[in-house]
CSV table of C-alpha atoms and ligand atoms in Angstrom, one decimal:
chain,number,residue,atom,x,y,z
A,1,MET,CA,0.0,-0.2,-0.1
A,2,THR,CA,1.7,3.2,-1.1
A,3,VAL,CA,0.1,6.7,0.2
A,4,ARG,CA,0.0,9.1,-2.6
A,5,VAL,CA,-0.4,12.8,-2.0
A,6,ILE,CA,-1.9,14.8,-4.8
A,7,CYS,CA,-1.1,18.5,-4.3
A,8,ASP,CA,-2.5,21.3,-6.2
A,9,PHE,CA,-0.1,24.5,-7.0
A,10,ASP,CA,-1.9,27.7,-7.3
A,11,GLY,CA,-3.4,29.3,-4.2
A,12,THR,CA,-2.0,25.7,-2.6
A,13,ILE,CA,1.9,25.9,-2.9
A,14,SER,CA,1.8,29.3,-4.3
A,15,GLU,CA,-0.1,31.8,-2.1
A,16,ARG,CA,-1.7,33.4,-5.1
A,17,ASP,CA,-3.3,32.4,-7.9
A,18,MET,CA,-0.9,32.5,-10.8
A,19,ILE,CA,-3.1,32.3,-13.4
A,20,VAL,CA,-5.5,35.0,-11.8
A,21,SER,CA,-2.2,37.4,-11.2
A,22,ILE,CA,-1.0,37.1,-14.8
A,23,MET,CA,-4.6,37.7,-16.4
A,24,ARG,CA,-4.8,40.8,-13.5
A,25,HIS,CA,-1.7,42.0,-14.9
A,26,PHE,CA,-1.9,41.7,-18.7
A,27,ALA,CA,-5.0,41.8,-19.4
A,28,PRO,CA,-7.1,42.9,-16.4
A,29,GLU,CA,-10.5,44.2,-17.8
A,30,ALA,CA,-11.2,41.4,-20.3
A,31,SER,CA,-10.2,38.6,-18.0
A,32,GLU,CA,-12.2,39.8,-14.9
A,33,PRO,CA,-15.8,38.7,-16.0
A,34,ILE,CA,-14.2,35.3,-17.2
A,35,ILE,CA,-12.4,34.7,-13.7
A,36,GLN,CA,-15.5,35.7,-11.8
A,37,ALA,CA,-17.4,33.1,-14.2
A,38,VAL,CA,-15.0,30.4,-13.7
A,39,ARG,CA,-15.0,31.0,-9.8
A,40,ALA,CA,-18.9,30.5,-9.8
A,41,SER,CA,-18.3,27.4,-11.7
A,42,GLU,CA,-20.7,29.0,-14.7
A,43,ARG,CA,-17.9,28.5,-17.0
A,44,SER,CA,-15.4,25.6,-17.2
A,45,VAL,CA,-12.1,25.9,-16.5
A,46,LYS,CA,-11.1,24.4,-19.3
A,47,ASP,CA,-12.8,27.0,-21.4
A,48,GLY,CA,-12.1,30.0,-19.0
A,49,VAL,CA,-8.6,29.5,-19.0
A,50,GLU,CA,-8.3,28.8,-22.7
A,51,ALA,CA,-10.1,32.1,-22.8
A,52,MET,CA,-7.9,34.2,-21.0
A,53,PHE,CA,-4.6,33.4,-22.5
A,54,ALA,CA,-5.7,34.0,-26.0
A,55,LEU,CA,-6.3,37.4,-24.8
A,56,ILE,CA,-2.4,37.9,-24.8
A,57,PRO,CA,-0.5,38.2,-27.9
A,58,SER,CA,2.3,35.4,-28.1
A,59,ASN,CA,5.2,38.2,-28.2
A,60,GLN,CA,4.6,39.1,-24.7
A,61,TYR,CA,5.0,35.1,-23.6
A,62,GLY,CA,8.7,36.2,-22.2
A,63,ALA,CA,7.1,38.8,-20.2
A,64,VAL,CA,4.3,36.7,-18.8
A,65,ALA,CA,7.1,33.8,-18.0
A,66,ALA,CA,9.2,36.5,-15.9
A,67,TYR,CA,6.0,38.3,-14.4
A,68,ALA,CA,5.1,34.8,-13.1
A,69,GLN,CA,8.4,33.4,-11.7
A,70,ALA,CA,8.9,36.7,-10.0
A,71,ALA,CA,5.6,36.9,-8.5
A,72,THR,CA,5.2,33.4,-6.8
A,73,ALA,CA,5.4,33.5,-3.1
A,74,VAL,CA,5.3,30.1,-1.6
A,75,ARG,CA,3.4,29.2,1.2
A,76,ARG,CA,5.2,28.5,4.4
A,77,GLY,CA,6.7,25.0,5.2
A,78,PHE,CA,6.8,23.5,1.8
A,79,PRO,CA,10.3,22.1,1.5
A,80,GLN,CA,9.9,20.6,5.0
A,81,PHE,CA,6.5,18.9,4.0
A,82,ILE,CA,8.3,17.5,1.0
A,83,HIS,CA,11.2,16.2,3.1
A,84,THR,CA,8.5,14.4,5.4
A,85,CYS,CA,6.9,12.8,3.0
A,86,GLU,CA,10.2,11.4,1.3
A,87,GLN,CA,11.1,10.2,4.8
A,88,LEU,CA,7.5,8.3,5.2
A,89,GLY,CA,7.8,6.8,1.9
A,90,TRP,CA,4.8,8.8,0.5
A,91,LYS,CA,4.8,9.7,-3.2
A,92,VAL,CA,4.1,13.3,-4.0
A,93,ALA,CA,2.5,14.9,-7.0
A,94,ILE,CA,2.4,18.1,-8.1
A,95,VAL,CA,-1.0,18.4,-10.4
A,96,SER,CA,-1.5,21.9,-11.5
A,97,GLY,CA,-4.0,23.4,-13.6
A,98,GLY,CA,-1.1,25.6,-14.1
A,99,PHE,CA,1.8,26.0,-16.5
A,100,ASP,CA,5.6,24.3,-17.0
A,101,PHE,CA,7.0,28.0,-17.0
A,102,PHE,CA,6.0,28.8,-13.5
A,103,VAL,CA,5.1,25.6,-11.4
A,104,GLU,CA,8.8,24.0,-12.9
A,105,PRO,CA,11.4,26.6,-11.8
A,106,VAL,CA,9.7,26.9,-8.0
A,107,ILE,CA,9.3,23.2,-7.6
A,108,HIS,CA,13.2,22.6,-8.4
A,109,ASN,CA,14.5,25.4,-6.7
A,110,LEU,CA,12.5,24.5,-3.5
A,111,SER,CA,13.3,20.6,-3.6
A,112,THR,CA,15.7,18.1,-4.3
A,113,ALA,CA,13.1,15.6,-3.3
A,114,SER,CA,11.6,13.4,-6.7
A,115,VAL,CA,8.4,14.9,-6.9
A,116,ASP,CA,6.3,14.3,-9.9
A,117,ILE,CA,5.0,17.6,-11.4
A,118,TYR,CA,1.8,17.3,-13.8
A,119,CYS,CA,1.2,20.8,-15.7
A,120,ASN,CA,0.2,22.4,-18.9
A,121,ARG,CA,2.3,24.2,-21.6
A,122,ILE,CA,1.7,27.2,-23.5
A,123,ASP,CA,2.0,27.5,-27.5
A,124,ALA,CA,3.2,31.0,-28.7
A,125,SER,CA,3.5,30.0,-32.3
A,126,GLY,CA,0.3,31.8,-33.2
A,127,SER,CA,-0.9,35.2,-33.0
A,128,HIS,CA,-2.3,34.9,-29.1
A,129,LEU,CA,-0.8,32.1,-26.4
A,130,ARG,CA,-2.8,29.2,-26.8
A,131,VAL,CA,-3.1,26.2,-24.0
A,132,ARG,CA,-2.0,23.1,-24.3
A,133,TRP,CA,-3.4,20.6,-21.9
A,134,SER,CA,-1.2,17.9,-21.0
A,135,LYS,CA,-4.3,15.7,-19.2
A,136,PRO,CA,-7.3,16.5,-21.0
A,137,CYS,CA,-10.7,15.0,-19.1
A,138,ASP,CA,-10.8,11.4,-20.1
A,139,GLU,CA,-14.0,9.3,-20.8
A,140,ALA,CA,-14.4,8.6,-16.9
A,141,CYS,CA,-14.9,12.6,-16.2
A,142,ASP,CA,-17.6,14.5,-16.7
A,143,GLY,CA,-15.2,17.1,-18.5
A,144,GLY,CA,-14.6,20.5,-18.4
A,145,CYS,CA,-11.3,20.3,-16.4
A,146,GLY,CA,-8.3,21.6,-18.2
A,147,LEU,CA,-5.8,19.5,-16.9
A,148,CYS,CA,-7.9,16.7,-15.4
A,149,LYS,CA,-6.9,15.4,-12.1
A,150,PRO,CA,-9.2,12.9,-11.7
A,151,ARG,CA,-7.4,11.3,-14.6
A,152,VAL,CA,-4.3,11.6,-13.2
A,153,ILE,CA,-5.4,9.8,-10.0
A,154,ARG,CA,-6.6,7.1,-12.2
A,155,GLU,CA,-3.5,6.9,-14.2
A,156,ILE,CA,-0.9,6.7,-10.9
A,157,ALA,CA,-3.0,5.3,-8.2
A,158,GLN,CA,-3.1,1.6,-7.9
A,159,PRO,CA,-5.5,-0.4,-6.4
A,160,GLY,CA,-5.2,-0.5,-2.5
A,161,ASP,CA,-3.4,2.8,-2.7
A,162,ARG,CA,-4.6,5.3,-0.1
A,163,VAL,CA,-4.9,9.1,-1.8
A,164,ILE,CA,-4.2,12.5,0.3
A,165,ALA,CA,-5.5,15.5,-1.9
A,166,ILE,CA,-4.2,19.1,-0.9
A,167,GLY,CA,-6.1,22.0,-2.6
A,168,ASP,CA,-7.8,25.4,-2.1
A,169,GLY,CA,-10.1,25.8,-4.9
A,170,VAL,CA,-13.1,24.4,-7.2
A,171,THR,CA,-10.7,22.8,-9.3
A,172,ASP,CA,-9.8,20.4,-6.6
A,173,VAL,CA,-13.2,18.9,-5.7
A,174,LYS,CA,-13.5,16.2,-8.3
A,175,ALA,CA,-9.6,15.3,-6.8
A,176,ALA,CA,-10.8,16.0,-3.2
A,177,LYS,CA,-14.0,13.6,-3.7
A,178,MET,CA,-11.7,10.6,-5.1
A,179,ALA,CA,-9.2,11.1,-2.0
A,180,ASP,CA,-9.4,8.9,1.3
A,181,PHE,CA,-8.5,12.1,3.1
A,182,VAL,CA,-8.3,16.3,2.2
A,183,PHE,CA,-6.3,18.9,3.4
A,184,ALA,CA,-8.4,22.2,2.3
A,185,ARG,CA,-8.1,26.0,2.7
A,186,SER,CA,-10.2,28.8,1.1
A,187,ASP,CA,-12.9,27.3,-1.1
A,188,LEU,CA,-12.1,24.0,-1.0
A,189,LEU,CA,-12.3,24.1,2.5
A,190,ARG,CA,-16.3,25.3,2.3
A,191,LEU,CA,-17.1,22.2,0.0
A,192,ALA,CA,-15.3,19.7,1.9
A,193,ARG,CA,-17.3,20.9,4.5
A,194,GLU,CA,-20.6,21.0,2.4
A,195,LEU,CA,-19.8,17.6,1.1
A,196,GLY,CA,-18.9,16.1,4.1
A,197,LEU,CA,-15.5,14.8,3.0
A,198,PRO,CA,-12.9,13.7,5.7
A,199,HIS,CA,-10.6,16.7,5.8
A,200,LEU,CA,-8.3,19.0,8.1
A,201,PRO,CA,-8.4,22.8,7.2
A,202,PHE,CA,-4.7,24.1,6.7
A,203,GLU,CA,-3.2,27.6,6.3
A,204,THR,CA,0.6,26.4,6.0
A,205,PHE,CA,2.5,23.4,5.1
A,206,ASP,CA,3.1,23.5,8.7
A,207,ASP,CA,0.3,22.6,9.8
A,208,ILE,CA,0.2,19.4,7.1
A,209,THR,CA,3.4,18.2,8.6
A,210,ALA,CA,2.2,18.5,12.1
A,211,ALA,CA,-0.5,16.2,11.0
A,212,ILE,CA,1.3,14.1,9.3
A,213,LEU,CA,4.0,13.6,12.1
A,214,ASP,CA,0.9,13.0,14.6
A,215,LYS,CA,-0.1,9.3,14.5
A,216,GLY,CA,-3.2,10.4,16.4
A,217,SER,CA,-4.1,12.7,14.0
A,218,GLU,CA,-7.4,12.3,12.6
A,219,LEU,CA,-5.8,11.8,8.9
A,220,TYR,CA,-4.6,8.3,10.0
A,221,ALA,CA,-8.1,6.8,10.8
A,222,HIS,CA,-8.7,7.2,7.1
A,223,LEU,CA,-5.1,5.6,5.7
A,224,SER,CA,-5.7,2.5,7.4
B,301,ZN,ZN1,-11.7,16.1,-15.8
């Protein structure tokens, strides 16, 4: 039995949602109604993110990447959390609806542990930026994810594995429903309460590490 930790990036590892930050910097007026529609689940994540990047001319891609890397603030305790998981033999996968140009540099700068990273790419060969989804929804998903976290879990979790999901937003709900236990903040915390999912709230990764190191924690009742 392997414990697999599925960890979101935007708003979870990074304190701010980088896609929202990028859009408010590079296409503020046009992106705002799309951001609100996605948050209200009136528009799918896939559709909303594609529409927002299509607002940005491809010749700005270098500036977008530089801005995102400079603007990323990492939530406290992340390196120690990765280290703790590695010592326990737990497998961590960063599963992000975000993009290689900001997810990969941050993770590689923070940790030498082997973590798998699932994220998307940008195609800047046309007039405006286009999103290349690395893991589109599979047939078992009801669709609209962008990067399909349920698909990634189906691909990597073997029968008998235990899955812990960590996240903050509406894009983490489907993964949270598939998990044995959830660490949640922000919108995902509200949804985990509403749905009755086994969960603990977190504000920093120190909170999560403390729960992992406490064998009496509620977490372990759901991993056995
Ligand atoms: Zn999906």
